[in-house]
mmCIF file of C-alpha atoms in Angstrom:
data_model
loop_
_atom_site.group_PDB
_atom_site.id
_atom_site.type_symbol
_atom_site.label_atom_id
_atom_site.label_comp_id
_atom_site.label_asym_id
_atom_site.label_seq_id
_atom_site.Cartn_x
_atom_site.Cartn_y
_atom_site.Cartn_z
ATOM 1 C CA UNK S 295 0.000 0.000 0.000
ATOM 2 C CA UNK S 296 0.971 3.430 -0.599
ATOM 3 C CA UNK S 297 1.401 6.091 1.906
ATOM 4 C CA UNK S 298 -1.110 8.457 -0.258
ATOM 5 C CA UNK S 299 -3.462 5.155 -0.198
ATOM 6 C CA UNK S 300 -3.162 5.346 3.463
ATOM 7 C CA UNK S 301 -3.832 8.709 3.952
ATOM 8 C CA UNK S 302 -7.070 8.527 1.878
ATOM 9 C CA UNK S 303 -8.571 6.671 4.519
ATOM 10 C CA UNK S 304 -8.472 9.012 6.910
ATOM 11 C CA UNK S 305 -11.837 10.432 6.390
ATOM 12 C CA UNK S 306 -12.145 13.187 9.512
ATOM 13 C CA UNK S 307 -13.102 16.780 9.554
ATOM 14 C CA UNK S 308 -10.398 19.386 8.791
ATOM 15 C CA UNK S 309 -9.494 20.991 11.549
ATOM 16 C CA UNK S 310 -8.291 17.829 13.852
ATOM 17 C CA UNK S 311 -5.353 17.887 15.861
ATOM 18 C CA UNK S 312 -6.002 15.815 18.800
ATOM 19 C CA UNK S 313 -4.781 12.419 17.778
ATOM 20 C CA UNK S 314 -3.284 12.170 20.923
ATOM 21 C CA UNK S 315 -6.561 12.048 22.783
ATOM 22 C CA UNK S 316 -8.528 10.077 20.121
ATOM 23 C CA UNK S 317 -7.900 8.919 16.317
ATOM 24 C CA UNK S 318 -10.596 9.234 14.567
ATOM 25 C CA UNK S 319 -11.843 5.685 12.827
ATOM 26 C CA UNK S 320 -10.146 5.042 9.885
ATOM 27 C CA UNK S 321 -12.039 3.960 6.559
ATOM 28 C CA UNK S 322 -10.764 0.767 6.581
ATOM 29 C CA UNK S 323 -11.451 -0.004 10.446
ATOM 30 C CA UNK S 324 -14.968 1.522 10.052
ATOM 31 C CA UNK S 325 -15.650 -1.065 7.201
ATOM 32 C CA UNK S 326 -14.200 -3.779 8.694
ATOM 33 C CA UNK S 327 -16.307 -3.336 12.318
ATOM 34 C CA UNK S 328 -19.121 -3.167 9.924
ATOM 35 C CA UNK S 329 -18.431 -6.640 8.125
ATOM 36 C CA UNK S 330 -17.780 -8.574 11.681
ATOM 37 C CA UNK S 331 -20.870 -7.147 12.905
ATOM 38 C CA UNK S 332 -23.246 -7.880 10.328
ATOM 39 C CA UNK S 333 -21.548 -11.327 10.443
ATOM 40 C CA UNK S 334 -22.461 -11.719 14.165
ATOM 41 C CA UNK S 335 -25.879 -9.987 13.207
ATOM 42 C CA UNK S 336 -27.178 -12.456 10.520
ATOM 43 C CA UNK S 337 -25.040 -15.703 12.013
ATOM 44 C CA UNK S 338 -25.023 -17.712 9.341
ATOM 45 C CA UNK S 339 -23.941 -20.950 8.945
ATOM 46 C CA UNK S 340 -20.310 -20.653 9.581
ATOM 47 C CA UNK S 341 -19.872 -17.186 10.203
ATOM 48 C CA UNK S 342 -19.013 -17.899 14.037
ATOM 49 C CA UNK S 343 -15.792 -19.530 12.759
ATOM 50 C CA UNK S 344 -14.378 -16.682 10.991
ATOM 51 C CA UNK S 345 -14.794 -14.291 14.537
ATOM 52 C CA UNK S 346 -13.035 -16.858 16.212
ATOM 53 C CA UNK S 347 -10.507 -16.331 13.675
ATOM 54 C CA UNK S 348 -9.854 -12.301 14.827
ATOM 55 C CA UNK S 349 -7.509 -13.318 17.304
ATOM 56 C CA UNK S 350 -4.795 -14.930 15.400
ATOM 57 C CA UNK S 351 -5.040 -12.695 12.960
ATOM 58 C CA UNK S 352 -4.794 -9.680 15.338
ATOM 59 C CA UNK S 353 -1.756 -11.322 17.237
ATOM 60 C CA UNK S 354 -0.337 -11.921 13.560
ATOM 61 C CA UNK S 355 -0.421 -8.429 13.036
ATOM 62 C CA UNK S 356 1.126 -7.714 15.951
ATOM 63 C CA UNK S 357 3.924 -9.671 15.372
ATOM 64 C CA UNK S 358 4.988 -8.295 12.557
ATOM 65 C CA UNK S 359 4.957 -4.777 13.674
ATOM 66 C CA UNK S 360 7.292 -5.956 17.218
ATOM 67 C CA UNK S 361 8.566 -8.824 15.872
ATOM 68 C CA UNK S 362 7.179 -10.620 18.788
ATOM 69 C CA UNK S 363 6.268 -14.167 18.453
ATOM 70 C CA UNK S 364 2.529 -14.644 18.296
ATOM 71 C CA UNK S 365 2.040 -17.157 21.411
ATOM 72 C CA UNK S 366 3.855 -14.158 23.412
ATOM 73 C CA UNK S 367 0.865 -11.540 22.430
ATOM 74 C CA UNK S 368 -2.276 -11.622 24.501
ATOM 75 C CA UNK S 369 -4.932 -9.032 22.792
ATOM 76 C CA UNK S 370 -6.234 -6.612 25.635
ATOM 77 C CA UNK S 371 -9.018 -4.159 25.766
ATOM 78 C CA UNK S 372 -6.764 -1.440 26.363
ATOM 79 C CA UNK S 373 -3.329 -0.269 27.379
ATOM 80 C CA UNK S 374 -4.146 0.243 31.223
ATOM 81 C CA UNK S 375 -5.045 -3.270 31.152
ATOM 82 C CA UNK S 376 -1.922 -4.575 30.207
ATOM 83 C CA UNK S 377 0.122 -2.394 32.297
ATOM 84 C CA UNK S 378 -1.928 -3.770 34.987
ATOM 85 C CA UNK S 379 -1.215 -6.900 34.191
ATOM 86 C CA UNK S 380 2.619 -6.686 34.260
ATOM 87 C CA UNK S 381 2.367 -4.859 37.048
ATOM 88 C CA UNK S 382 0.652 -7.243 39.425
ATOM 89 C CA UNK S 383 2.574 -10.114 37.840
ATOM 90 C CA UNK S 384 6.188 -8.065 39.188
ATOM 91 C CA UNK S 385 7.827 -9.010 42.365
ATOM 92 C CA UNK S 386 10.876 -6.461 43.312
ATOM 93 C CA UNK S 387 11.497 -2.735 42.994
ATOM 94 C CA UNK S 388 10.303 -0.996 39.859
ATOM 95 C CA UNK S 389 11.780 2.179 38.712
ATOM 96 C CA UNK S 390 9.420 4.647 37.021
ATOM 97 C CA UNK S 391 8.581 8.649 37.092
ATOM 98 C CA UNK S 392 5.542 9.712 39.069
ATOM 99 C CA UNK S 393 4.783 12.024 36.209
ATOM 100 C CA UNK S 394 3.805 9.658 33.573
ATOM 101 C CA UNK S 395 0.508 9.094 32.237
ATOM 102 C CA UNK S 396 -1.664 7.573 35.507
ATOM 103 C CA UNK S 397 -2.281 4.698 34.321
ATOM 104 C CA UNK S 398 1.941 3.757 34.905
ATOM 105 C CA UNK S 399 1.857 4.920 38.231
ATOM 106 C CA UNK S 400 -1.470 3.952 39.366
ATOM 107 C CA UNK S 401 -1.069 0.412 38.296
ATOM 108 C CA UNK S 402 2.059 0.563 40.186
ATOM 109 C CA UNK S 403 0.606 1.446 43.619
ATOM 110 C CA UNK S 404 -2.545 -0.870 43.203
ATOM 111 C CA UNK S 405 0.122 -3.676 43.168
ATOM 112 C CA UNK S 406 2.078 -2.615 45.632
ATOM 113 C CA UNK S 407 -1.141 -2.147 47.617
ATOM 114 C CA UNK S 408 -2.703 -4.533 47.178
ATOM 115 C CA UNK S 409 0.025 -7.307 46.830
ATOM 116 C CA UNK S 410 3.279 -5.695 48.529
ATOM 117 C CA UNK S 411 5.140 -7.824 46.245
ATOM 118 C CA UNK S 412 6.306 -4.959 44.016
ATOM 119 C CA UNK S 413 7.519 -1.328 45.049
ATOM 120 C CA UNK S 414 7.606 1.544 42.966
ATOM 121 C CA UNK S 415 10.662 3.464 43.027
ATOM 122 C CA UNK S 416 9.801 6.731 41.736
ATOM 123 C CA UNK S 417 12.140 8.394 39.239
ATOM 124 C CA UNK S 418 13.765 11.975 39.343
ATOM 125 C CA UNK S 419 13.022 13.278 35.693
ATOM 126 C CA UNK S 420 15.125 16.080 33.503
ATOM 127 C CA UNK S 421 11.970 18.827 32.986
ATOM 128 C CA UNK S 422 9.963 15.545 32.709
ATOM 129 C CA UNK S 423 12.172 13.902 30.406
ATOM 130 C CA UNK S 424 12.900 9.808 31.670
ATOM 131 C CA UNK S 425 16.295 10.091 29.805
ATOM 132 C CA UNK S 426 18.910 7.008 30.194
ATOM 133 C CA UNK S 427 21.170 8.983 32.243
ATOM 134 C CA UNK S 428 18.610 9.779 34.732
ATOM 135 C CA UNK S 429 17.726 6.087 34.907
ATOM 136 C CA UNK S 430 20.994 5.650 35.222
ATOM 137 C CA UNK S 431 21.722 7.429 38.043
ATOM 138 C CA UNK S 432 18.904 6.156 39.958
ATOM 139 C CA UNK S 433 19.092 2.680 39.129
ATOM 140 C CA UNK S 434 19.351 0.240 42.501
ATOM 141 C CA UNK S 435 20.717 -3.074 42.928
ATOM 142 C CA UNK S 436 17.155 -4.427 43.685
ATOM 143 C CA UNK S 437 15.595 -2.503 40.395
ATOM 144 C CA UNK S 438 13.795 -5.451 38.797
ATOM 145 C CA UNK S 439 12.048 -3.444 36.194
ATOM 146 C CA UNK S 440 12.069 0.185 34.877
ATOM 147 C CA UNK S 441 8.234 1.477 32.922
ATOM 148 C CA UNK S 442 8.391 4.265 30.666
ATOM 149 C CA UNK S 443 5.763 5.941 27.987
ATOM 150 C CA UNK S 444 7.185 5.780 24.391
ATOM 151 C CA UNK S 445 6.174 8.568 23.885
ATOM 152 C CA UNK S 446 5.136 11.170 26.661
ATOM 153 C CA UNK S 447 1.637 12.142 26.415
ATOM 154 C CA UNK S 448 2.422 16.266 28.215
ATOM 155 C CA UNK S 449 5.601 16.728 26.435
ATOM 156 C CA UNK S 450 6.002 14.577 23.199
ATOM 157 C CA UNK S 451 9.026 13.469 24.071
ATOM 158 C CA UNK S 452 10.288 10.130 22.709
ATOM 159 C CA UNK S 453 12.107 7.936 24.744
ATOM 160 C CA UNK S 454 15.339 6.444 23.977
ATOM 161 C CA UNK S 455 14.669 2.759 24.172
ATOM 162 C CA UNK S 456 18.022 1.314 23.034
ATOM 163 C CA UNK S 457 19.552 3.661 25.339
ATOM 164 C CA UNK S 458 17.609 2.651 28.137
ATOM 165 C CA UNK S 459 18.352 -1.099 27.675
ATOM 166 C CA UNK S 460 22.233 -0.222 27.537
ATOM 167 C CA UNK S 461 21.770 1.110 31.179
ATOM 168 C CA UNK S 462 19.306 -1.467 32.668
ATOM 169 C CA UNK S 463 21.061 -4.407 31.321
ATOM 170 C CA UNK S 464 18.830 -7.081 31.944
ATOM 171 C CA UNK S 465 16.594 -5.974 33.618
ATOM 172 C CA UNK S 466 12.383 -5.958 32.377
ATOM 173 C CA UNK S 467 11.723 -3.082 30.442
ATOM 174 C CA UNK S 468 8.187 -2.217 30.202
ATOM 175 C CA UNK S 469 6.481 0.634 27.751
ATOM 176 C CA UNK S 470 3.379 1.654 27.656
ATOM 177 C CA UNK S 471 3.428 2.516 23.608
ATOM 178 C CA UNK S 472 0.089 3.913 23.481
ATOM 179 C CA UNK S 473 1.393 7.479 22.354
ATOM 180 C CA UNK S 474 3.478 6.175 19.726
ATOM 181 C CA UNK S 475 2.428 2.823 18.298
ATOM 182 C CA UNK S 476 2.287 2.887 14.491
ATOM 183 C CA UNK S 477 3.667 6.224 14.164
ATOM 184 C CA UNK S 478 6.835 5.694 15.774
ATOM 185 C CA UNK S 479 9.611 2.878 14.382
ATOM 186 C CA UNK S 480 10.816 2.158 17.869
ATOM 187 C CA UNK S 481 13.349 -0.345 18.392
ATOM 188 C CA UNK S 482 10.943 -3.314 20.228
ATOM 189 C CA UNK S 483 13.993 -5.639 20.573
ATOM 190 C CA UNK S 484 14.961 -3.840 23.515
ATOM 191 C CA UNK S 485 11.689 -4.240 25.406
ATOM 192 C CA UNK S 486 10.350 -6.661 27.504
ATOM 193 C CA UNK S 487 6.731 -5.831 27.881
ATOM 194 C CA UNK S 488 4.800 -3.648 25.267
ATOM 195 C CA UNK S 489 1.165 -2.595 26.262
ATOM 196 C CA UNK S 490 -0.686 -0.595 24.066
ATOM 197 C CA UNK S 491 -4.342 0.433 22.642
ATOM 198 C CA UNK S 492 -5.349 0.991 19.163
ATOM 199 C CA UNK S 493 -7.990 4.477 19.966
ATOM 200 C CA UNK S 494 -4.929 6.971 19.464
ATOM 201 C CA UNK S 495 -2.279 6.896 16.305
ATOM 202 C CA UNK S 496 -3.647 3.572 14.908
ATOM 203 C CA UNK S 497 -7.169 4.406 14.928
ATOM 204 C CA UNK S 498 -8.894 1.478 15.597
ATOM 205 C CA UNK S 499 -11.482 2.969 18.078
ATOM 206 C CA UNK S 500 -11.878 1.700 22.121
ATOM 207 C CA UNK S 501 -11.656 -1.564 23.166
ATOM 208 C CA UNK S 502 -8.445 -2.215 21.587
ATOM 209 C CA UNK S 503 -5.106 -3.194 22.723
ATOM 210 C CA UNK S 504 -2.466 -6.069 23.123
ATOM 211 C CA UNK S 505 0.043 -7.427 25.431
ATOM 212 C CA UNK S 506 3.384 -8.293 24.030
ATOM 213 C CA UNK S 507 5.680 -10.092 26.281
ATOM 214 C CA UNK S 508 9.442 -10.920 25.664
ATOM 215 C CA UNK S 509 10.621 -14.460 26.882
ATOM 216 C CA UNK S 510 12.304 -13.032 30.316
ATOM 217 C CA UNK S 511 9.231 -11.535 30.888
ATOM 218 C CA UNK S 512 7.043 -14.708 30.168
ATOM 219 C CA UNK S 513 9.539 -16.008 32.708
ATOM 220 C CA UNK S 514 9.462 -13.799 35.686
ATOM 221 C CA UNK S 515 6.026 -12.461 35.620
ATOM 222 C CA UNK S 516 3.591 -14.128 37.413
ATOM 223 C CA UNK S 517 -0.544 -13.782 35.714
ATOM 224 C CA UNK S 518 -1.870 -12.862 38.737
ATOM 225 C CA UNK S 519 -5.099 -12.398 36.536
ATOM 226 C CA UNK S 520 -5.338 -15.213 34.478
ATOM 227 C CA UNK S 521 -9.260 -16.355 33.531
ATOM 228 C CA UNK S 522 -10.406 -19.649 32.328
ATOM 229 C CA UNK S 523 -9.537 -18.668 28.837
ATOM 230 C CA UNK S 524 -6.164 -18.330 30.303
ATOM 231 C CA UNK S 525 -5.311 -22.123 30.417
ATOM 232 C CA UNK S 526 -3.652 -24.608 27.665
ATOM 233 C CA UNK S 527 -7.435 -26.279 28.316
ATOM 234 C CA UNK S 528 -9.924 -25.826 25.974
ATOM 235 C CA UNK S 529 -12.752 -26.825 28.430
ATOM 236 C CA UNK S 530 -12.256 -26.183 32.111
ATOM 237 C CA UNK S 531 -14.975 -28.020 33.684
ATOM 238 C CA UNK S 532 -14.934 -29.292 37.371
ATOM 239 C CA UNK S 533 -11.365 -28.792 37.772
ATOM 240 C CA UNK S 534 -8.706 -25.149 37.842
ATOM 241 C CA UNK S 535 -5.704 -25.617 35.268
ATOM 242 C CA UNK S 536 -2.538 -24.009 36.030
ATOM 243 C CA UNK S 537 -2.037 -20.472 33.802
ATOM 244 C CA UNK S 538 -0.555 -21.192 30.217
ATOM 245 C CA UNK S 539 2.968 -20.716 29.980
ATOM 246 C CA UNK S 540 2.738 -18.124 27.333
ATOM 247 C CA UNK S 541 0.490 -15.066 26.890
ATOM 248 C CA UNK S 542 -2.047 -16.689 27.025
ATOM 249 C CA UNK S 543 -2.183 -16.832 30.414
ATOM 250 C CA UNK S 544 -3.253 -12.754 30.646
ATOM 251 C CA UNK S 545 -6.604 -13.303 29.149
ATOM 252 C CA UNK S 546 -9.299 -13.209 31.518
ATOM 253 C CA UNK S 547 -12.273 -14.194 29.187
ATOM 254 C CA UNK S 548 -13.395 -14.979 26.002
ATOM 255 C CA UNK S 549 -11.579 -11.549 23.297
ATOM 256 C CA UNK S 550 -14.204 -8.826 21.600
ATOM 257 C CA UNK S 551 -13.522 -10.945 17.877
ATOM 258 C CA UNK S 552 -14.995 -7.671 16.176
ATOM 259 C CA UNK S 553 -12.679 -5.529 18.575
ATOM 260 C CA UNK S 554 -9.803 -7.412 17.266
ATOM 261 C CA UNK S 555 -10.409 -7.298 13.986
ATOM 262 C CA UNK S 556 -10.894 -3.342 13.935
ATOM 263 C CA UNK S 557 -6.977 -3.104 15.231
ATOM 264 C CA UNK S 558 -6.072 -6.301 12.954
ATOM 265 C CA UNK S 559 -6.732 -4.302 9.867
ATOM 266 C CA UNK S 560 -5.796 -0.933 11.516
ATOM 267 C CA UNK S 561 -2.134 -2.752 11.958
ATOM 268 C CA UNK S 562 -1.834 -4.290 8.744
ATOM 269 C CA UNK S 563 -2.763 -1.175 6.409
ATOM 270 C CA UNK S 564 0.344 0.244 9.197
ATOM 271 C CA UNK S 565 2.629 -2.686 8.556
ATOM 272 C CA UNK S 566 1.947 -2.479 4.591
ATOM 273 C CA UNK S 567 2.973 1.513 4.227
ATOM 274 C CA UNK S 568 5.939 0.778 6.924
ATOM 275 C CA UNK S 569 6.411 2.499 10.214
ATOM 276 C CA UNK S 570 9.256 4.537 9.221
ATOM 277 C CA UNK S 571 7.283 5.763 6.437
ATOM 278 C CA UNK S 572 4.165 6.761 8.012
ATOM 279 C CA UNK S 573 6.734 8.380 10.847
ATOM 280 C CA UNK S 574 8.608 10.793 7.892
ATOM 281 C CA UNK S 575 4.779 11.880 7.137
ATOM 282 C CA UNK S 576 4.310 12.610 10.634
ATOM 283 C CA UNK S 577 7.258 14.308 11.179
ATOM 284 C CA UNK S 578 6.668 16.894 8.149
ATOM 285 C CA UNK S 579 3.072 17.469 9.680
ATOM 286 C CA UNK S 580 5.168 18.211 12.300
ATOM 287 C CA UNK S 581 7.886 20.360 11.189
ATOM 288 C CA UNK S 582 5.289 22.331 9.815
ATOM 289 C CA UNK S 583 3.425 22.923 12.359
ATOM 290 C CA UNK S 584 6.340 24.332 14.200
ATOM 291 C CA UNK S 585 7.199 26.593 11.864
ATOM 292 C CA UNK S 586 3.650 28.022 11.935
ATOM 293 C CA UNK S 587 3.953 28.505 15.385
ATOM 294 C CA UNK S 588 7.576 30.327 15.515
ATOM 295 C CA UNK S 589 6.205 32.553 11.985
ATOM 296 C CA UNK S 590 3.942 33.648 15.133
ATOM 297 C CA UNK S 591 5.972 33.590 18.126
ATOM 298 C CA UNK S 592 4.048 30.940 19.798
ATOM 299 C CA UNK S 593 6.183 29.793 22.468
ATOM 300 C CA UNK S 594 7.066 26.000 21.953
ATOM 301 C CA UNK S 595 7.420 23.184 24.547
ATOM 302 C CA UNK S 596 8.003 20.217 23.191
ATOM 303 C CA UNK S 597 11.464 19.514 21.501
ATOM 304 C CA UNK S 598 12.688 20.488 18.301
ATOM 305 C CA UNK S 599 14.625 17.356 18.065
ATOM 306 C CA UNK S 600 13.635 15.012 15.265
ATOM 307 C CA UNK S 601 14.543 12.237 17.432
ATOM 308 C CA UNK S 602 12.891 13.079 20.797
ATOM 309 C CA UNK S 603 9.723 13.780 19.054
ATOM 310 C CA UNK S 604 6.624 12.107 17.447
ATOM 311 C CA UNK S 605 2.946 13.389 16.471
ATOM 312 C CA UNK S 606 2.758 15.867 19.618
ATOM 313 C CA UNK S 607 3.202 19.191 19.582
ATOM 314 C CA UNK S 608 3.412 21.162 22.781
ATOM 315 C CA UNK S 609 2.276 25.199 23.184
ATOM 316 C CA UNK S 610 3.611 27.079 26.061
ATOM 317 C CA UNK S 611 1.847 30.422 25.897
ATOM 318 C CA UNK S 612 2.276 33.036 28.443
ATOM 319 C CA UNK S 613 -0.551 31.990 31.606
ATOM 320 C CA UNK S 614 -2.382 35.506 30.883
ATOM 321 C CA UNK S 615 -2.615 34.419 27.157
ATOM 322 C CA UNK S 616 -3.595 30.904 27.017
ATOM 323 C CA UNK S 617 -7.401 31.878 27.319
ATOM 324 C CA UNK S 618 -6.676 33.905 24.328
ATOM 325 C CA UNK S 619 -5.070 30.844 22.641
ATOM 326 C CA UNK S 620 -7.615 28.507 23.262
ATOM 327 C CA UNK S 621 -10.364 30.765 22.350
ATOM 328 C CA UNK S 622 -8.488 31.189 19.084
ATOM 329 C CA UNK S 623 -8.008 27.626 18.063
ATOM 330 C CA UNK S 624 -11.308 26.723 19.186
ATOM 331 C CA UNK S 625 -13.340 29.284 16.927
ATOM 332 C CA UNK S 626 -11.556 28.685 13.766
ATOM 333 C CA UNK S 627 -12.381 24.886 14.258
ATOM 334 C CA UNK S 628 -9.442 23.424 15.570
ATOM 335 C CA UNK S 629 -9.610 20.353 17.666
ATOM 336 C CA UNK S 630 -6.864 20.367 20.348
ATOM 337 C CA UNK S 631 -5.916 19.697 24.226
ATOM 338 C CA UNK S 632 -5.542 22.415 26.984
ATOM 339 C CA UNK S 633 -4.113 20.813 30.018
ATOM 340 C CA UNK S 634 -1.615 22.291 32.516
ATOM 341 C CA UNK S 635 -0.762 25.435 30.593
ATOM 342 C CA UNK S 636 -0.294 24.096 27.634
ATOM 343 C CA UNK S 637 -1.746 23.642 24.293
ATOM 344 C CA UNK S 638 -1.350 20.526 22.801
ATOM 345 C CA UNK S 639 -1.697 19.873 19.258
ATOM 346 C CA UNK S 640 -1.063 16.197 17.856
ATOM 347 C CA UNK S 641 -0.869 15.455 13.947
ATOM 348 C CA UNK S 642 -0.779 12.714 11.880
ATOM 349 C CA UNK S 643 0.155 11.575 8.232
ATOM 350 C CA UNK S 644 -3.281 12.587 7.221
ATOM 351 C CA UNK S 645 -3.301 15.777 8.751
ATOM 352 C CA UNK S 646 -4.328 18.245 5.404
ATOM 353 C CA UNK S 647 -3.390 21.494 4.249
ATOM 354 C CA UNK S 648 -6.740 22.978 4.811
ATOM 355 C CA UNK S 649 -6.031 21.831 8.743
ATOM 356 C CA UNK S 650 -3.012 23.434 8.623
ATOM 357 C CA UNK S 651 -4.074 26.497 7.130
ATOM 358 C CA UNK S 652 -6.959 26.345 9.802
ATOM 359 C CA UNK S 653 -4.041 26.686 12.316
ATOM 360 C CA UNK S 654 -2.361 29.522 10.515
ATOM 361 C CA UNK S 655 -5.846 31.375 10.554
ATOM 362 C CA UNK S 656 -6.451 30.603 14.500
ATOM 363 C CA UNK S 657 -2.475 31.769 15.136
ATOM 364 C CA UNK S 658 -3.436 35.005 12.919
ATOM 365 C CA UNK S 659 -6.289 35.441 15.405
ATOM 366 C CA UNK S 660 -4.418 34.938 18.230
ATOM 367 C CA UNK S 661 -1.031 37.401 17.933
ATOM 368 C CA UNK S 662 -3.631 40.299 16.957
ATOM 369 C CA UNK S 663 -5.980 40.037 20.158
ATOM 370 C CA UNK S 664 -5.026 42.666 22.272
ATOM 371 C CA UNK S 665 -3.819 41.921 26.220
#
């Protein structure tokens, strides 16, 4: 597939810049949905067989984007699921920043509270940057595993993953990918637990997600919740199976066949146009948007650094003229995120020129209103 055959099936309203917070269904995702639920709808003879078929194919697809072996991927509902998961199934200090997205920390603390077999370790940041060096310097002699975002959902930033593994050694690295999966060509060899939904950059709606577990991890975590489809059994009756001793063993009921099939196809239209080609998109989008906000001396956030950066783009107004920012971008139709003093806009490979010139129209706006 092309990238322009890619982009065409991005069939939003101009004016969106909020992939970070949502991606809106893609064409092929919406049809697809459509097919599995008509199939489920109508039930005709053998249509039950090809739902049951989803979750293969949705671990295939998977696979090839991580080049993690299908019987280590466990499809999940979402990404705070699967960070749940790993983080009940850790025993032994975990090293993390208190400033990621919640559902890091949060899942760490549950665990700890609730289990007291793992303790979070809470990492000093640079300007909330988790940066190998910092890890580095913090990093124990009873650090069993160190969680980062791959890519930060306030800042953009990108972690460095291959540095990250240089410093940890062998130690389980776990990334929550949801800011970055599909748009980022991150190096997944050095990770040991990838959790991730499909709602954001792939744009395979809620509901989505996957578990993707290296062999050390396999080994050392324990599925703490581990349901009867969790078992090398097909039929559990009158008697409790150990946990499979694969990924398997993180499913706690029966998969959503039509939710799997919506990130299936989302992931294989990704994995036929190439990460690293849907990331150069992205990172024009990008570039350009920056420039649009220095032609207007919009103060920028978020790096400038090809390398530390993704889809997100991060305003940093002055705090007497965010209102005015806001305002601006919200009444010439531009979809965005203000949180914490910032604006954040997030773009993708689809993201048009009449968006963009949307933004230059709502910057225009905004450097002529008065104080």
């Amino acid at each position: 597939m092309s990238l322009d055959r890619f982009i065409d099936g991005f069939d939003e309203e101009p004016g969106y810049l909020d992939y970070a917070r949502t991606g809106p269904l893609s064409r092929a995702v919406l049809e697809e949905g459509n097919v599995l639920a008509d199939f489920l709808r109508r039930v005709r003879h053998g249509s039950l067989d090809v739902l049951a078929e989803q979750d293969l194919r949705l671990r295939t697809a998977v696979s090839t984007l991580t080049g993690f072996d299908v019987d280590r991927i466990a499809f999940q509902p979402n990404t705070t699921s699967g960070l749940l998961h790993a983080m009940f199934g850790l025993t032994g200090n975990v090293l993390l920043s208190p400033d990621e997205f919640p559902s890091l920390p949060l899942a760490a603390v549950r665990a700890q509270e609730a289990l007291h077999t793992v303790q979070p370790t809470w990492l000093e940041t640079d300007h909330g940057r988790v940066t190998p060096g910092q890890i580095r310097r913090q990093l124990a002699d009873n650090t069993v595993a160190v969680a980062v975002s791959l890519v930060d959902s306030r800042t953009g930033y990108v972690a460095d993953l291959e540095g990250i593994r240089q410093v940890i050694g062998d130690r389980l690295l776990i990334v929550d990918a949801i800011q970055g999966f599909g748009i980022v060509d991150a190096p997944w060899e050095h990770v040991d637990v990838i959790a991730s939904g499909g709602q954001k950059w792939c744009r395979a709606g809620w509901s989505t997600g996957f578990l993707a577990l290296s062999e050390r991890a396999v080994d050392l975590l324990v599925p703490v919740f581990s349901g009867y489809t969790g078992t090398e059994e097909t039929e559990v009756w009158g008697e409790v199976p150990p946990p499979a001793p694969d990924a398997r063993a993180y499913r706690t009921s029966v998969p959503d066949p039509i939710a799997e099939s919506r990130l299936a196809v989302a992931l294989e239209e990704i994995a036929e146009v190439g990460v690293a080609e849907i990331a150069s998109a992205v990172a024009r989008n990008v570039s350009d948007v920056i420039d649009l906000a220095d032609d207007f001396a919009v103060p920028l956030a978020s790096s400038r650094d090809e390398r530390e950066r993704a889809g997100i783009v991060v305003l940093e107004p002055e705090p007497e003229r965010l209102s005015a920012l806001t305002a601006a971008l919200h009444n010439h139709g531009i979809t965005s995120t203000t949180r914490g003093g910032t604006v954040r806009l997030s773009v993708h490979a689809g993201t048009t020129r009449e968006t963009l010139d949307m933004l230059r129209a709502a910057f225009v706006s905004f450097s002529t209103t008065g104080y």
